[in-house]
Amino acid sequence: MFSRRFSLLAVAAFVLASTIGPGSPGPAGAADSTVTISQGVDPVTMDPLKRTITPTTNVHYALFDTLVRHDLSGKMIPWVATSWKRVSPTVWEYKLRHDVKFWNGDPLTSADVKFSVEKIKDPAEGSEQGPRVATVERIETPDPYTIRYITAKPTAMIAGYPWEVFIVSSKYWKEHGDDVGKSSGYEAEHPMGSGAFIFKSWRKDEQLVMDANANYWHGKPAIDHIVWKPIPEAASRVAALRTGETDLITNVPSQYQLQLAGGSKTRLKSARSVRVLFFAFNTLKPGPQQNKIVRQALNYAIDVPAIIRTVLGGRGYQVSSPLPTNFVGYSPKIPFYQHDLAKAKALLAQAGFPDGKGLEMVVNAPTGRYNKDKEVAEAIVGQLNATGGHFSTKIQEWTSYVNQTSSRALTPMYELGWGNDSYDADNTLTSLFTSDARLSTYANPALDKLVTDARYEPDVAKRQAIYDKALAIIHDEAPWLFLFEYEDLYASSKRLVWQARGDELIYCDDMKLQ
């Protein structure tokens, strides 16, 4: 993690640059083929089969391959899989390229795909990615370059989330003691991939370095070296870009947009995000958050449009449910929780907290992970305290915070953002609301059944009707404070050619220098 001394120096450099003129060019100029990327947080692991965190996933996309990818419009395009089709109602078949190799020269085959999916499905693995492959009942490998996913029933979506499951070397993992049902942890810091870049070194919370894979099946990347340097503080990220210390930054606060858009050496980029920010109530732990009426009251107590306007500078879109409006399964029938303090107080009185007396809750939030995450939490607490209850924030560094989300340890409520690049309700609802999902802090058998039924309902109209019912339950039960969908802001040096995506993914093999 960048030291406080570095952060202060970076801010000072930013102030100086703002005073004397535009930021200086990158340290090595346009001929340098090293690109530095600064997200708010560092990746948490090099094991690509465990976590679902976008800053970690962005690094994994450079190191590992998937069967398919999504283009900018969300359309699936061939990648390691040259084609895919449903060969029977319950069988999806993928044909693989013959020229994909891991960095050590071993070929990537159907056995590696099978191993990767089975590791995620293995309960001993404890993977957050389990819901993605839950419909895959078993896997067949008729030959080294054919893989078949067999489902229990016909599925509404293509089986196995092939754009999100990274493929690892089964031989390499087994050599280091990590077979299905076993775990060595070696791969968490010593990855072996087939991706466009080769892992070189990693000093946690400081920098991760990767080099171009000259033998990459899709062609050697245009960039020779990628350096990932996390910078949690937004002002420090902006300063690092303007002074040439980095080439691309994420989560640009709105107050810097004009400076960066008008900079002689910087560009501002934006994309409407698939990420929804929310505060989840941990209903699995004792406390007032287990009372539905309390949860509803707190939703009425907050003024989401005001937070979007004042904290995000207008760069956000209020949501009435966990889904963005362009998702399959989104229901326009679900109303917003409109700000109504009087109604909030009346509900709290009904729940046994007249004028909020006796209601005390801690609002957990990270810092540096999401755009204005700490500031959003503070604004929420200020609004909730207007009920007469006592609410306070507990802000933590991301590394500690994210491990607590995975173990359901944060209570009574906590901030989290969910980005779903399937553009379908399934990934959101199965991952965050079903009783057995690792990241879920809510349990409701009736909702579990609806979400499962929707996975296996191929009829579009019938599936939407199921989601209408599921989202109505979620709205009524209010297991979240429903907030907003982000508009993502990025900034880059003008020497970098790169396009922002709504799914927040950063494909390094798409980058070029000019």
Coordinates of C-alpha atoms in Angstrom, one line a residue:
M1 CA 0.0 0.0 0.0
F2 CA 1.3 3.5 -0.7
S3 CA 2.7 5.0 2.4
R4 CA 1.3 8.2 3.9
R5 CA 4.5 10.0 3.0
F6 CA 4.0 9.0 -0.7
S7 CA 0.4 10.1 -0.6
L8 CA 1.3 13.5 0.9
L9 CA 4.0 14.0 -1.7
A10 CA 1.6 13.0 -4.5
V11 CA -1.0 15.5 -3.3
A12 CA 1.7 18.2 -3.1
A13 CA 2.8 17.4 -6.6
F14 CA -0.8 17.7 -7.8
V15 CA -1.2 21.0 -6.1
L16 CA 2.0 22.3 -7.7
A17 CA 1.0 21.0 -11.1
S18 CA -2.4 22.7 -10.8
T19 CA -0.6 25.9 -10.0
I20 CA 2.2 26.0 -12.6
G21 CA 0.6 24.3 -15.5
P22 CA -0.5 20.9 -17.0
G23 CA 1.0 17.7 -15.8
S24 CA 4.3 16.5 -17.1
P25 CA 4.5 13.6 -19.6
G26 CA 5.1 10.0 -18.5
P27 CA 8.6 9.4 -17.3
A28 CA 9.7 7.4 -20.3
G29 CA 7.7 9.1 -23.1
A30 CA 5.7 7.7 -25.9
A31 CA 8.4 5.2 -26.9
D32 CA 8.2 3.4 -23.5
S33 CA 6.1 0.3 -23.7
T34 CA 5.4 0.1 -20.0
V35 CA 1.9 1.0 -18.9
T36 CA 1.1 1.6 -15.2
I37 CA -2.4 1.1 -13.9
S38 CA -3.7 2.4 -10.6
Q39 CA -6.9 1.0 -9.1
G40 CA -8.0 1.9 -5.7
V41 CA -7.0 -1.4 -4.2
D42 CA -4.6 -4.2 -4.8
P43 CA -5.7 -7.7 -6.0
V44 CA -6.2 -10.0 -3.1
T45 CA -4.9 -13.2 -4.7
M46 CA -3.4 -14.7 -7.9
D47 CA -5.7 -17.7 -7.5
P48 CA -8.4 -17.0 -10.2
L49 CA -10.9 -19.6 -8.9
K50 CA -11.8 -18.1 -5.6
R51 CA -12.9 -14.4 -5.6
T52 CA -15.3 -12.2 -7.5
I53 CA -13.6 -8.8 -6.9
T54 CA -13.2 -6.7 -10.0
P55 CA -9.8 -5.1 -9.2
T56 CA -8.5 -8.7 -8.7
T57 CA -10.4 -10.0 -11.8
N58 CA -8.9 -7.3 -14.0
V59 CA -5.4 -8.6 -13.2
H60 CA -6.5 -12.1 -13.8
Y61 CA -7.8 -11.3 -17.3
A62 CA -4.3 -10.4 -18.2
L63 CA -2.8 -13.6 -16.8
F64 CA -5.5 -16.2 -17.6
D65 CA -7.8 -17.0 -20.5
T66 CA -11.6 -17.8 -20.5
L67 CA -13.6 -19.7 -23.0
V68 CA -15.3 -16.6 -24.4
R69 CA -15.2 -12.9 -23.8
H70 CA -17.8 -10.1 -24.1
D71 CA -17.3 -7.2 -26.5
L72 CA -18.1 -3.6 -25.6
S73 CA -21.8 -4.2 -26.3
G74 CA -22.0 -7.3 -24.1
K75 CA -22.1 -9.8 -27.0
M76 CA -20.2 -13.0 -26.5
I77 CA -17.2 -13.5 -28.8
P78 CA -14.9 -16.5 -29.3
W79 CA -11.8 -16.7 -27.2
V80 CA -10.3 -20.1 -26.2
A81 CA -13.5 -21.6 -27.4
T82 CA -13.9 -21.2 -31.2
S83 CA -17.6 -22.2 -31.0
W84 CA -20.3 -23.3 -28.6
K85 CA -23.8 -24.7 -29.0
R86 CA -26.5 -26.6 -27.1
V87 CA -26.3 -30.1 -28.5
S88 CA -29.2 -31.4 -26.5
P89 CA -31.6 -29.7 -24.0
T90 CA -29.1 -30.3 -21.1
V91 CA -25.7 -30.4 -22.9
W92 CA -23.6 -27.4 -23.9
E93 CA -20.6 -28.1 -26.0
Y94 CA -17.5 -25.9 -26.6
K95 CA -14.8 -26.5 -29.2
L96 CA -11.4 -25.3 -28.1
R97 CA -8.5 -23.8 -30.0
H98 CA -5.5 -26.1 -30.6
D99 CA -2.8 -23.5 -30.2
V100 CA -3.3 -22.2 -26.7
K101 CA -0.4 -22.9 -24.3
F102 CA 0.4 -22.1 -20.8
W103 CA 3.5 -20.0 -20.1
N104 CA 5.5 -23.2 -19.4
G105 CA 4.7 -24.6 -22.8
D106 CA 2.0 -27.1 -21.8
P107 CA -1.1 -27.1 -24.0
L108 CA -4.4 -25.9 -22.7
T109 CA -6.9 -28.7 -23.2
S110 CA -10.4 -29.7 -22.1
A111 CA -8.9 -31.4 -19.0
D112 CA -7.8 -27.9 -17.8
V113 CA -11.3 -26.5 -18.3
K114 CA -12.8 -29.4 -16.5
F115 CA -10.4 -29.1 -13.6
S116 CA -11.1 -25.3 -13.3
V117 CA -14.8 -25.7 -13.1
E118 CA -14.7 -28.6 -10.7
K119 CA -12.4 -26.7 -8.4
I120 CA -14.9 -23.9 -8.2
K121 CA -17.7 -26.4 -7.6
D122 CA -15.7 -28.2 -4.9
P123 CA -17.2 -27.2 -1.4
A124 CA -13.7 -27.5 0.0
E125 CA -12.5 -24.7 -2.2
G126 CA -14.9 -22.2 -0.6
S127 CA -15.1 -20.2 -3.8
E128 CA -17.3 -17.1 -4.1
Q129 CA -17.7 -18.1 -7.8
G130 CA -19.8 -21.2 -7.0
P131 CA -23.1 -19.7 -8.2
R132 CA -21.6 -19.2 -11.7
V133 CA -21.1 -22.9 -12.3
A134 CA -23.9 -24.2 -10.1
T135 CA -26.0 -25.4 -13.0
V136 CA -23.2 -27.6 -14.3
E137 CA -23.9 -31.0 -12.9
R138 CA -21.0 -32.8 -14.5
I139 CA -18.4 -32.3 -17.2
E140 CA -17.4 -34.5 -20.1
T141 CA -14.2 -34.3 -22.2
P142 CA -14.8 -36.4 -25.4
D143 CA -11.4 -35.3 -26.7
P144 CA -8.6 -32.8 -25.7
Y145 CA -10.4 -30.0 -27.5
T146 CA -14.0 -30.6 -26.7
I147 CA -15.7 -29.8 -23.4
R148 CA -19.3 -30.6 -22.5
Y149 CA -21.2 -29.1 -19.6
I150 CA -24.2 -31.2 -18.6
T151 CA -27.0 -29.6 -16.6
A152 CA -29.7 -31.3 -14.5
K153 CA -32.4 -29.5 -16.5
P154 CA -32.4 -27.1 -19.5
T155 CA -31.0 -23.7 -18.5
A156 CA -32.2 -20.3 -19.4
M157 CA -28.6 -19.1 -19.9
I158 CA -25.6 -20.7 -21.5
A159 CA -24.1 -23.0 -18.8
G160 CA -21.1 -22.3 -16.8
Y161 CA -20.6 -18.5 -17.3
P162 CA -17.8 -19.1 -19.8
W163 CA -16.8 -15.5 -19.9
E164 CA -16.0 -15.4 -16.2
V165 CA -14.4 -18.8 -15.4
F166 CA -10.6 -18.6 -15.8
I167 CA -8.8 -21.7 -17.0
V168 CA -5.8 -22.9 -14.9
S169 CA -3.3 -25.6 -15.6
S170 CA -4.5 -28.8 -14.0
K171 CA -1.0 -30.4 -14.3
Y172 CA 0.7 -27.4 -12.6
W173 CA -1.9 -27.2 -9.8
K174 CA -1.6 -30.9 -9.1
E175 CA 2.2 -30.8 -9.1
H176 CA 1.9 -28.3 -6.2
G177 CA -0.5 -30.3 -4.2
D178 CA -3.7 -28.7 -5.1
D179 CA -6.1 -31.2 -6.7
V180 CA -9.9 -31.2 -6.4
G181 CA -10.7 -31.6 -2.7
K182 CA -7.2 -30.4 -1.7
S183 CA -5.6 -26.9 -1.3
S184 CA -2.0 -25.9 -1.1
G185 CA -2.3 -22.2 -1.5
Y186 CA 0.7 -22.1 -3.7
E187 CA -1.1 -20.6 -6.7
A188 CA -2.3 -17.7 -4.6
E189 CA 1.2 -16.1 -5.2
H190 CA 2.7 -18.3 -8.0
P191 CA 0.2 -18.3 -10.9
M192 CA 0.6 -20.3 -14.1
G193 CA -1.7 -19.0 -16.9
S194 CA -2.0 -18.9 -20.6
G195 CA -2.9 -15.2 -20.8
A196 CA -1.4 -12.3 -22.8
F197 CA 0.9 -11.3 -20.0
I198 CA 3.2 -13.4 -17.8
F199 CA 3.4 -12.9 -14.1
K200 CA 6.8 -11.5 -13.0
S201 CA 6.6 -10.2 -9.4
W202 CA 4.2 -8.9 -6.8
R203 CA 4.9 -6.8 -3.7
K204 CA 1.5 -6.8 -2.0
D205 CA -0.1 -3.4 -1.7
E206 CA 2.8 -1.8 -3.6
Q207 CA 3.0 -3.1 -7.2
L208 CA 2.5 -6.1 -9.4
V209 CA 4.5 -6.5 -12.6
M210 CA 3.8 -8.6 -15.7
D211 CA 5.5 -8.9 -19.0
A212 CA 4.0 -9.5 -22.5
N213 CA 3.7 -13.1 -23.5
A214 CA 5.6 -13.2 -26.8
N215 CA 4.0 -16.6 -27.6
Y216 CA 0.4 -15.6 -26.9
W217 CA -2.0 -17.4 -29.3
H218 CA -3.8 -14.1 -30.0
G219 CA -0.6 -12.3 -30.8
K220 CA 2.0 -10.5 -28.7
P221 CA 0.3 -7.5 -26.9
A222 CA 1.3 -4.0 -28.0
I223 CA 2.4 -3.2 -24.4
D224 CA 5.6 -4.9 -23.2
H225 CA 5.1 -4.4 -19.5
I226 CA 2.2 -3.7 -17.2
V227 CA 2.7 -2.4 -13.7
W228 CA -0.3 -2.4 -11.3
K229 CA 0.1 0.2 -8.5
P230 CA -2.8 0.5 -6.1
I231 CA -3.5 4.0 -4.8
P232 CA -6.4 4.1 -2.3
E233 CA -6.6 7.8 -2.0
A234 CA -8.5 9.5 -4.9
A235 CA -6.5 12.7 -4.8
S236 CA -3.2 10.7 -4.9
R237 CA -4.4 8.7 -7.9
V238 CA -5.2 12.0 -9.7
A239 CA -1.9 13.5 -8.8
A240 CA 0.0 10.3 -9.9
L241 CA -1.7 10.5 -13.3
R242 CA -1.0 14.2 -13.8
T243 CA 2.7 13.9 -12.8
G244 CA 3.2 10.8 -15.1
E245 CA 3.6 8.2 -12.3
T246 CA 0.7 6.2 -13.8
D247 CA -1.2 6.0 -17.1
L248 CA -4.7 4.9 -16.1
I249 CA -6.7 5.5 -12.9
T250 CA -10.1 4.2 -11.9
N251 CA -12.8 5.7 -9.7
V252 CA -12.2 9.3 -10.5
P253 CA -14.2 11.6 -8.2
S254 CA -16.4 14.0 -10.0
Q255 CA -14.6 17.1 -8.6
Y256 CA -11.6 16.3 -10.7
Q257 CA -13.4 15.6 -14.0
L258 CA -13.0 19.1 -15.5
Q259 CA -9.3 19.3 -14.7
L260 CA -8.6 15.9 -16.2
A261 CA -10.8 16.3 -19.2
G262 CA -9.1 19.6 -20.0
G263 CA -5.5 18.5 -19.2
S264 CA -2.9 18.7 -21.9
K265 CA -1.6 15.2 -21.0
T266 CA -4.8 13.6 -19.7
R267 CA -8.1 12.2 -20.9
L268 CA -11.4 11.6 -19.0
K269 CA -13.4 8.5 -19.9
S270 CA -16.7 7.4 -18.6
A271 CA -19.2 4.5 -19.0
R272 CA -22.5 3.7 -17.4
S273 CA -21.6 0.9 -15.1
V274 CA -23.2 -2.4 -14.3
R275 CA -22.1 -2.0 -10.7
V276 CA -24.8 -1.3 -8.1
L277 CA -23.7 0.1 -4.7
F278 CA -25.8 -0.9 -1.7
F279 CA -25.7 -1.5 2.1
A280 CA -26.6 -5.0 3.0
F281 CA -28.2 -5.9 6.3
N282 CA -26.7 -9.0 7.9
T283 CA -30.0 -10.7 8.8
L284 CA -28.1 -13.9 9.8
K285 CA -26.8 -12.2 12.9
P286 CA -28.9 -11.0 15.9
G287 CA -29.9 -7.3 16.0
P288 CA -32.5 -4.8 15.0
Q289 CA -31.6 -5.5 11.3
Q290 CA -33.4 -8.8 11.6
N291 CA -36.7 -6.9 11.8
K292 CA -38.2 -6.2 8.3
I293 CA -40.0 -3.1 9.5
V294 CA -36.7 -1.6 10.7
R295 CA -35.1 -2.3 7.3
Q296 CA -38.0 -0.7 5.5
A297 CA -37.8 2.3 7.7
L298 CA -34.2 2.9 7.1
N299 CA -34.8 2.7 3.3
Y300 CA -37.4 5.5 3.7
A301 CA -34.9 7.5 5.8
I302 CA -32.3 7.9 3.1
D303 CA -32.4 10.4 0.3
V304 CA -30.6 8.6 -2.6
P305 CA -31.0 11.4 -5.2
A306 CA -29.4 13.8 -2.8
I307 CA -26.4 11.5 -2.3
I308 CA -26.0 11.1 -6.0
R309 CA -26.1 14.8 -6.5
T310 CA -23.9 15.9 -3.6
V311 CA -21.4 13.0 -3.2
L312 CA -21.1 11.7 -6.7
G313 CA -21.6 15.0 -8.6
G314 CA -24.6 13.5 -10.4
R315 CA -22.7 10.5 -11.7
G316 CA -25.1 7.8 -10.6
Y317 CA -28.6 6.4 -11.2
Q318 CA -31.0 5.4 -8.4
V319 CA -32.1 1.8 -8.3
S320 CA -35.3 0.3 -7.0
S321 CA -34.0 -3.2 -6.9
P322 CA -30.6 -5.0 -7.1
L323 CA -30.7 -4.8 -10.9
P324 CA -29.7 -2.0 -13.4
T325 CA -32.5 -1.1 -15.9
N326 CA -30.7 -2.8 -18.9
F327 CA -30.5 -6.3 -17.3
V328 CA -32.5 -9.3 -18.3
G329 CA -34.9 -9.8 -15.4
Y330 CA -35.2 -6.1 -14.4
S331 CA -38.8 -5.2 -13.4
P332 CA -40.2 -1.7 -13.9
K333 CA -43.0 -2.7 -11.6
I334 CA -40.8 -2.4 -8.5
P335 CA -41.2 1.1 -6.9
F336 CA -38.4 3.2 -5.5
Y337 CA -38.1 3.7 -1.7
Q338 CA -38.7 7.5 -1.9
H339 CA -37.3 9.6 0.9
D340 CA -39.9 10.0 3.6
L341 CA -38.6 10.7 7.0
A342 CA -42.0 10.9 8.7
K343 CA -42.8 7.4 7.3
A344 CA -39.4 6.1 8.5
K345 CA -40.1 7.4 12.0
A346 CA -43.6 5.9 12.1
L347 CA -42.2 2.5 11.0
L348 CA -39.5 2.6 13.6
A349 CA -42.1 3.4 16.3
Q350 CA -44.1 0.4 15.1
A351 CA -40.9 -1.7 15.4
G352 CA -40.4 -0.6 19.0
F353 CA -38.1 2.4 18.5
P354 CA -40.2 5.6 19.0
D355 CA -38.3 8.6 17.7
G356 CA -35.4 6.2 17.1
K357 CA -34.7 5.7 20.8
G358 CA -32.8 2.6 21.6
L359 CA -31.8 2.0 18.0
E360 CA -28.0 1.8 17.6
M361 CA -26.3 0.4 14.5
V362 CA -22.8 0.4 13.0
V363 CA -22.5 1.1 9.3
N364 CA -19.4 -0.8 8.0
A365 CA -17.7 0.5 4.8
P366 CA -14.4 0.2 3.0
T367 CA -12.1 3.0 1.8
G368 CA -10.5 3.1 -1.6
R369 CA -12.5 0.3 -3.2
Y370 CA -15.5 2.1 -4.7
N371 CA -15.8 5.7 -5.9
K372 CA -16.5 7.8 -2.8
D373 CA -17.2 4.7 -0.7
K374 CA -16.2 6.3 2.6
E375 CA -18.1 9.5 1.7
V376 CA -21.3 7.7 0.7
A377 CA -21.2 5.8 4.0
E378 CA -20.8 9.0 6.0
A379 CA -23.7 10.7 4.1
I380 CA -25.9 7.6 4.8
V381 CA -25.1 7.8 8.5
G382 CA -26.0 11.5 8.6
Q383 CA -29.4 10.8 7.0
L384 CA -30.1 7.8 9.2
N385 CA -29.3 9.8 12.3
A386 CA -32.2 12.1 11.4
T387 CA -34.5 9.3 12.6
G388 CA -33.4 9.9 16.1
G389 CA -31.4 6.6 16.2
H390 CA -27.7 6.4 16.7
F391 CA -25.7 5.4 13.7
S392 CA -21.9 5.4 13.3
T393 CA -19.4 4.4 10.6
K394 CA -16.7 1.9 10.8
I395 CA -14.3 2.4 7.9
Q396 CA -11.7 -0.2 7.1
E397 CA -8.9 -0.9 4.6
W398 CA -10.1 -3.1 1.8
T399 CA -7.9 -6.0 2.4
S400 CA -9.3 -6.6 5.9
Y401 CA -12.8 -5.6 4.9
V402 CA -13.2 -8.0 1.9
N403 CA -12.1 -11.0 3.9
Q404 CA -14.9 -10.2 6.3
T405 CA -17.5 -10.0 3.5
S406 CA -16.5 -13.5 2.4
S407 CA -17.0 -14.9 5.9
R408 CA -20.3 -13.0 6.5
A409 CA -18.6 -11.3 9.5
L410 CA -19.7 -7.7 8.9
T411 CA -22.8 -6.8 11.0
P412 CA -25.3 -5.2 11.3
M413 CA -25.0 -3.5 7.9
Y414 CA -22.2 -3.1 5.4
E415 CA -21.4 -1.4 2.1
L416 CA -20.7 -3.4 -1.0
G417 CA -20.9 -3.0 -4.7
W418 CA -21.8 -5.7 -7.2
G419 CA -20.8 -5.7 -10.8
N420 CA -22.5 -8.3 -13.0
D421 CA -21.1 -8.6 -16.5
S422 CA -23.7 -11.2 -17.6
Y423 CA -26.3 -8.4 -17.9
D424 CA -28.7 -11.0 -16.4
A425 CA -30.5 -11.1 -13.0
D426 CA -29.1 -14.6 -12.3
N427 CA -25.6 -13.7 -11.3
T428 CA -26.8 -11.0 -8.9
L429 CA -29.6 -12.9 -7.3
T430 CA -27.9 -16.3 -6.9
S431 CA -24.7 -14.7 -5.5
L432 CA -26.2 -12.2 -3.1
F433 CA -29.6 -13.5 -2.0
T434 CA -29.8 -17.3 -2.0
S435 CA -29.3 -18.9 1.4
D436 CA -26.2 -20.9 0.6
A437 CA -24.3 -18.3 -1.4
R438 CA -21.0 -17.4 0.3
L439 CA -21.7 -13.6 0.0
S440 CA -25.3 -13.7 1.0
T441 CA -26.4 -12.5 4.5
Y442 CA -30.1 -13.1 3.8
A443 CA -32.0 -16.4 3.8
N444 CA -35.5 -17.0 2.5
P445 CA -36.6 -20.4 1.1
A446 CA -39.4 -18.9 -1.0
L447 CA -36.9 -16.6 -2.7
D448 CA -34.4 -19.4 -3.1
K449 CA -37.0 -21.4 -5.0
L450 CA -37.9 -18.5 -7.3
V451 CA -34.3 -17.8 -8.2
T452 CA -33.6 -21.4 -8.9
D453 CA -36.8 -21.7 -11.0
A454 CA -35.7 -18.7 -13.1
R455 CA -32.3 -20.4 -13.8
Y456 CA -34.1 -23.3 -15.4
E457 CA -37.0 -21.5 -17.2
P458 CA -36.1 -21.1 -20.9
D459 CA -39.4 -19.3 -21.8
V460 CA -38.5 -15.6 -21.7
A461 CA -41.9 -14.4 -20.6
K462 CA -42.3 -17.0 -17.9
R463 CA -38.8 -16.3 -16.6
Q464 CA -39.5 -12.6 -16.3
A465 CA -42.7 -13.3 -14.4
I466 CA -40.6 -15.3 -11.9
Y467 CA -38.2 -12.5 -11.5
D468 CA -41.1 -10.0 -11.0
K469 CA -42.1 -12.1 -8.0
A470 CA -38.6 -12.5 -6.7
L471 CA -37.8 -8.7 -6.9
A472 CA -41.2 -7.9 -5.2
I473 CA -40.1 -10.1 -2.3
I474 CA -36.7 -8.4 -2.2
H475 CA -38.3 -5.0 -2.2
D476 CA -40.7 -5.9 0.6
E477 CA -38.1 -7.7 2.7
A478 CA -35.6 -4.9 2.2
P479 CA -32.4 -6.9 2.9
W480 CA -30.5 -3.9 1.5
L481 CA -30.5 -0.2 1.6
F482 CA -31.1 0.2 -2.2
L483 CA -28.8 3.0 -3.5
F484 CA -27.6 3.5 -7.0
E485 CA -25.8 2.3 -10.2
Y486 CA -22.5 4.0 -10.8
E487 CA -21.4 6.0 -13.8
D488 CA -17.8 5.0 -13.8
L489 CA -15.1 7.7 -14.4
Y490 CA -11.6 6.8 -15.5
A491 CA -8.7 9.0 -16.5
S492 CA -5.7 8.2 -18.6
S493 CA -2.6 9.7 -20.1
K494 CA -3.1 10.8 -23.7
R495 CA -0.4 8.4 -24.8
L496 CA -2.6 5.4 -23.8
V497 CA -5.2 4.2 -26.3
W498 CA -7.9 2.4 -24.3
Q499 CA -11.7 2.4 -24.0
A500 CA -13.8 2.3 -20.9
R501 CA -16.3 -0.5 -20.5
G502 CA -19.6 -0.6 -18.7
D503 CA -18.6 -4.0 -17.1
E504 CA -15.5 -2.3 -15.5
L505 CA -13.1 -4.8 -17.0
I506 CA -9.7 -3.7 -18.1
Y507 CA -8.3 -5.8 -20.9
C508 CA -4.6 -5.0 -21.1
D509 CA -4.2 -6.9 -24.4
D510 CA -6.4 -4.2 -26.0
M511 CA -4.1 -1.4 -25.0
K512 CA -1.8 0.5 -27.3
L513 CA 0.5 3.5 -27.0
Q514 CA 0.5 6.5 -29.4

